[in-house]
Amino acid sequence: MTEFNVNGQKLYLSPVLDLYNGEIVAWQTARRPSFELVSGMLKKALARLRSSETPLLHSDQGWQYQMSAWRHTLAMHRVQQSMSRRGNCLDNAAMESFFATLKSEFFRLNRCTSIEQLQAGLRRYIHYYNHERIKLKLKGLSPVQYRTQPLAA
């Protein structure tokens, strides 16, 4: 989860990033860093899973990810939780890298004047990030192009 501040008002973003292609597969925003924020994001991510998939979900040690309701939901969907030890951010490094990219390419370049403007901008940026922004490690393709490319062959 990351925090944005617009004129003293805060907005929190909770996304799920697929390590296969770097795609943001689900995300949610809220004005508070609540359990409902991360559980809503998780429901969106789980809705994209096929019944045969048993993914690994990395996170930091935030209180939301330690709640029994979170762990129960993961177990019900056969999702394995991976959480780094305190002071070791390796499990969450890919997400922190996305946050840095998001803030440098979008948030710092666009002076949002309202939370609603920020939310609309986040929708556009995440779509751009998934569908248009190329990555060299994905052979010059966007995350969605990389994921769907084998299907086209």
mmCIF file of C-alpha atoms in Angstrom:
data_model
loop_
_atom_site.group_PDB
_atom_site.id
_atom_site.type_symbol
_atom_site.label_atom_id
_atom_site.label_comp_id
_atom_site.label_asym_id
_atom_site.label_seq_id
_atom_site.Cartn_x
_atom_site.Cartn_y
_atom_site.Cartn_z
ATOM 1 C CA MET A 1 0.000 0.000 0.000
ATOM 2 C CA THR A 2 1.188 3.519 -0.707
ATOM 3 C CA GLU A 3 -0.034 6.949 0.330
ATOM 4 C CA PHE A 4 -0.658 10.088 -1.716
ATOM 5 C CA ASN A 5 -1.225 13.556 -0.286
ATOM 6 C CA VAL A 6 -3.242 16.125 -2.227
ATOM 7 C CA ASN A 7 -3.721 19.461 -0.500
ATOM 8 C CA GLY A 8 -3.695 17.835 2.939
ATOM 9 C CA GLN A 9 -6.069 15.031 1.942
ATOM 10 C CA LYS A 10 -4.762 11.478 1.725
ATOM 11 C CA LEU A 11 -5.508 8.689 -0.712
ATOM 12 C CA TYR A 12 -4.184 5.153 -0.301
ATOM 13 C CA LEU A 13 -3.517 2.766 -3.175
ATOM 14 C CA SER A 14 -3.431 -0.997 -2.651
ATOM 15 C CA PRO A 15 -2.412 -2.921 -5.798
ATOM 16 C CA VAL A 16 -1.454 -6.508 -6.675
ATOM 17 C CA LEU A 17 1.460 -6.902 -9.072
ATOM 18 C CA ASP A 18 2.013 -10.106 -11.042
ATOM 19 C CA LEU A 19 5.720 -10.948 -10.905
ATOM 20 C CA TYR A 20 5.474 -12.902 -14.177
ATOM 21 C CA ASN A 21 5.043 -9.788 -16.306
ATOM 22 C CA GLY A 22 4.883 -6.837 -13.914
ATOM 23 C CA GLU A 23 1.191 -6.236 -14.594
ATOM 24 C CA ILE A 24 -1.052 -4.617 -11.996
ATOM 25 C CA VAL A 25 -3.804 -7.256 -11.893
ATOM 26 C CA ALA A 26 -5.992 -5.633 -9.237
ATOM 27 C CA TRP A 27 -6.036 -2.415 -7.261
ATOM 28 C CA GLN A 28 -8.205 -0.308 -5.017
ATOM 29 C CA THR A 29 -8.066 3.155 -3.490
ATOM 30 C CA ALA A 30 -9.495 4.531 -0.263
ATOM 31 C CA ARG A 31 -9.171 7.581 1.943
ATOM 32 C CA ARG A 32 -7.994 5.471 4.890
ATOM 33 C CA PRO A 33 -5.559 2.536 5.125
ATOM 34 C CA SER A 34 -8.269 0.164 6.316
ATOM 35 C CA PHE A 35 -8.680 -3.592 6.146
ATOM 36 C CA GLU A 36 -11.577 -3.006 3.726
ATOM 37 C CA LEU A 37 -9.093 -1.417 1.299
ATOM 38 C CA VAL A 38 -6.827 -4.472 1.120
ATOM 39 C CA SER A 39 -9.646 -7.015 1.331
ATOM 40 C CA GLY A 40 -11.454 -5.325 -1.570
ATOM 41 C CA MET A 41 -8.259 -5.382 -3.607
ATOM 42 C CA LEU A 42 -7.764 -9.050 -2.730
ATOM 43 C CA LYS A 43 -11.299 -9.941 -3.874
ATOM 44 C CA LYS A 44 -10.576 -8.333 -7.249
ATOM 45 C CA ALA A 45 -7.302 -10.245 -7.580
ATOM 46 C CA LEU A 46 -8.865 -13.563 -6.564
ATOM 47 C CA ALA A 47 -11.641 -13.099 -9.133
ATOM 48 C CA ARG A 48 -8.976 -13.252 -11.854
ATOM 49 C CA LEU A 49 -7.556 -16.597 -10.715
ATOM 50 C CA ARG A 50 -8.342 -19.819 -12.517
ATOM 51 C CA SER A 51 -9.344 -22.709 -10.276
ATOM 52 C CA SER A 52 -6.094 -24.530 -11.080
ATOM 53 C CA GLU A 53 -3.872 -21.615 -10.009
ATOM 54 C CA THR A 54 -2.234 -21.561 -6.584
ATOM 55 C CA PRO A 55 -0.227 -18.344 -6.454
ATOM 56 C CA LEU A 56 2.194 -16.950 -3.906
ATOM 57 C CA LEU A 57 1.273 -13.518 -2.531
ATOM 58 C CA HIS A 58 4.131 -11.363 -1.256
ATOM 59 C CA SER A 59 3.515 -8.510 1.177
ATOM 60 C CA ASP A 60 5.167 -6.467 3.850
ATOM 61 C CA GLN A 61 4.335 -6.923 7.542
ATOM 62 C CA GLY A 62 1.499 -4.405 7.631
ATOM 63 C CA TRP A 63 -1.183 -5.106 10.206
ATOM 64 C CA GLN A 64 -3.742 -5.691 7.431
ATOM 65 C CA TYR A 65 -1.761 -8.669 6.109
ATOM 66 C CA GLN A 66 -1.496 -10.257 9.549
ATOM 67 C CA MET A 67 -5.226 -10.295 10.305
ATOM 68 C CA SER A 68 -6.903 -13.678 10.598
ATOM 69 C CA ALA A 69 -9.583 -12.675 8.047
ATOM 70 C CA TRP A 70 -6.828 -11.957 5.474
ATOM 71 C CA ARG A 71 -5.077 -15.248 6.153
ATOM 72 C CA HIS A 72 -8.355 -17.170 6.090
ATOM 73 C CA THR A 73 -9.294 -15.691 2.689
ATOM 74 C CA LEU A 74 -5.884 -16.632 1.279
ATOM 75 C CA ALA A 75 -6.176 -20.179 2.616
ATOM 76 C CA MET A 76 -9.700 -20.599 1.203
ATOM 77 C CA HIS A 77 -8.369 -19.748 -2.264
ATOM 78 C CA ARG A 78 -5.173 -21.815 -1.914
ATOM 79 C CA VAL A 79 -2.963 -18.720 -2.018
ATOM 80 C CA GLN A 80 0.309 -19.026 -0.136
ATOM 81 C CA GLN A 81 1.334 -15.954 1.848
ATOM 82 C CA SER A 82 4.933 -14.764 1.822
ATOM 83 C CA MET A 83 5.956 -12.060 4.254
ATOM 84 C CA SER A 84 9.510 -10.882 4.847
ATOM 85 C CA ARG A 85 11.029 -10.703 8.269
ATOM 86 C CA ARG A 86 11.210 -7.289 9.914
ATOM 87 C CA GLY A 87 13.914 -5.132 8.351
ATOM 88 C CA ASN A 88 14.036 -7.314 5.221
ATOM 89 C CA CYS A 89 12.019 -5.851 2.355
ATOM 90 C CA LEU A 90 12.888 -8.440 -0.298
ATOM 91 C CA ASP A 91 9.351 -9.829 -0.612
ATOM 92 C CA ASN A 92 7.941 -6.386 -1.293
ATOM 93 C CA ALA A 93 10.770 -4.960 -3.429
ATOM 94 C CA ALA A 94 8.925 -5.335 -6.747
ATOM 95 C CA MET A 95 5.904 -3.461 -5.414
ATOM 96 C CA GLU A 96 8.065 -0.708 -3.930
ATOM 97 C CA SER A 97 9.734 -0.383 -7.344
ATOM 98 C CA PHE A 98 6.293 0.041 -8.950
ATOM 99 C CA PHE A 99 5.375 2.702 -6.381
ATOM 100 C CA ALA A 100 8.587 4.606 -7.157
ATOM 101 C CA THR A 101 7.874 4.428 -10.899
ATOM 102 C CA LEU A 102 4.246 5.492 -10.420
ATOM 103 C CA LYS A 103 5.197 8.472 -8.300
ATOM 104 C CA SER A 104 8.056 9.623 -10.539
ATOM 105 C CA GLU A 105 6.230 9.146 -13.871
ATOM 106 C CA PHE A 106 2.757 10.246 -12.809
ATOM 107 C CA PHE A 107 2.241 11.778 -9.375
ATOM 108 C CA ARG A 108 5.196 14.190 -9.255
ATOM 109 C CA LEU A 109 4.685 15.305 -12.862
ATOM 110 C CA ASN A 110 0.947 15.980 -12.528
ATOM 111 C CA ARG A 111 -0.091 18.377 -9.823
ATOM 112 C CA CYS A 112 -3.473 16.988 -8.830
ATOM 113 C CA THR A 113 -5.741 19.499 -7.104
ATOM 114 C CA SER A 114 -8.307 17.011 -5.776
ATOM 115 C CA ILE A 115 -8.581 13.387 -4.706
ATOM 116 C CA GLU A 116 -11.046 12.771 -7.545
ATOM 117 C CA GLN A 117 -8.522 14.102 -10.072
ATOM 118 C CA LEU A 118 -5.848 11.847 -8.540
ATOM 119 C CA GLN A 119 -8.116 8.781 -8.729
ATOM 120 C CA ALA A 120 -8.894 9.431 -12.393
ATOM 121 C CA GLY A 121 -5.193 9.911 -13.082
ATOM 122 C CA LEU A 122 -4.319 6.656 -11.296
ATOM 123 C CA ARG A 123 -6.857 4.788 -13.465
ATOM 124 C CA ARG A 124 -5.279 6.220 -16.625
ATOM 125 C CA TYR A 125 -1.708 5.593 -15.449
ATOM 126 C CA ILE A 126 -2.328 1.977 -14.421
ATOM 127 C CA HIS A 127 -3.967 1.310 -17.783
ATOM 128 C CA TYR A 128 -0.953 2.913 -19.516
ATOM 129 C CA TYR A 129 1.464 0.946 -17.304
ATOM 130 C CA ASN A 130 -0.233 -2.369 -18.119
ATOM 131 C CA HIS A 131 -1.052 -1.865 -21.804
ATOM 132 C CA GLU A 132 1.396 0.648 -23.300
ATOM 133 C CA ARG A 133 4.525 1.146 -21.187
ATOM 134 C CA ILE A 134 7.189 -1.157 -22.574
ATOM 135 C CA LYS A 135 9.810 -2.932 -20.510
ATOM 136 C CA LEU A 136 13.149 -4.114 -21.828
ATOM 137 C CA LYS A 137 13.045 -7.241 -19.661
ATOM 138 C CA LEU A 138 9.757 -8.129 -21.385
ATOM 139 C CA LYS A 139 11.435 -7.990 -24.824
ATOM 140 C CA GLY A 140 10.200 -4.452 -25.462
ATOM 141 C CA LEU A 141 6.565 -5.335 -24.796
ATOM 142 C CA SER A 142 4.070 -3.990 -22.280
ATOM 143 C CA PRO A 143 2.998 -6.343 -19.475
ATOM 144 C CA VAL A 144 -0.312 -7.199 -21.173
ATOM 145 C CA GLN A 145 1.368 -7.647 -24.569
ATOM 146 C CA TYR A 146 3.907 -9.976 -22.955
ATOM 147 C CA ARG A 147 1.209 -12.023 -21.199
ATOM 148 C CA THR A 148 -0.917 -12.381 -24.346
ATOM 149 C CA GLN A 149 1.946 -12.719 -26.867
ATOM 150 C CA PRO A 150 2.319 -16.524 -26.556
ATOM 151 C CA LEU A 151 -1.393 -16.845 -27.302
ATOM 152 C CA ALA A 152 -0.932 -15.004 -30.610
ATOM 153 C CA ALA A 153 1.883 -17.316 -31.778
#
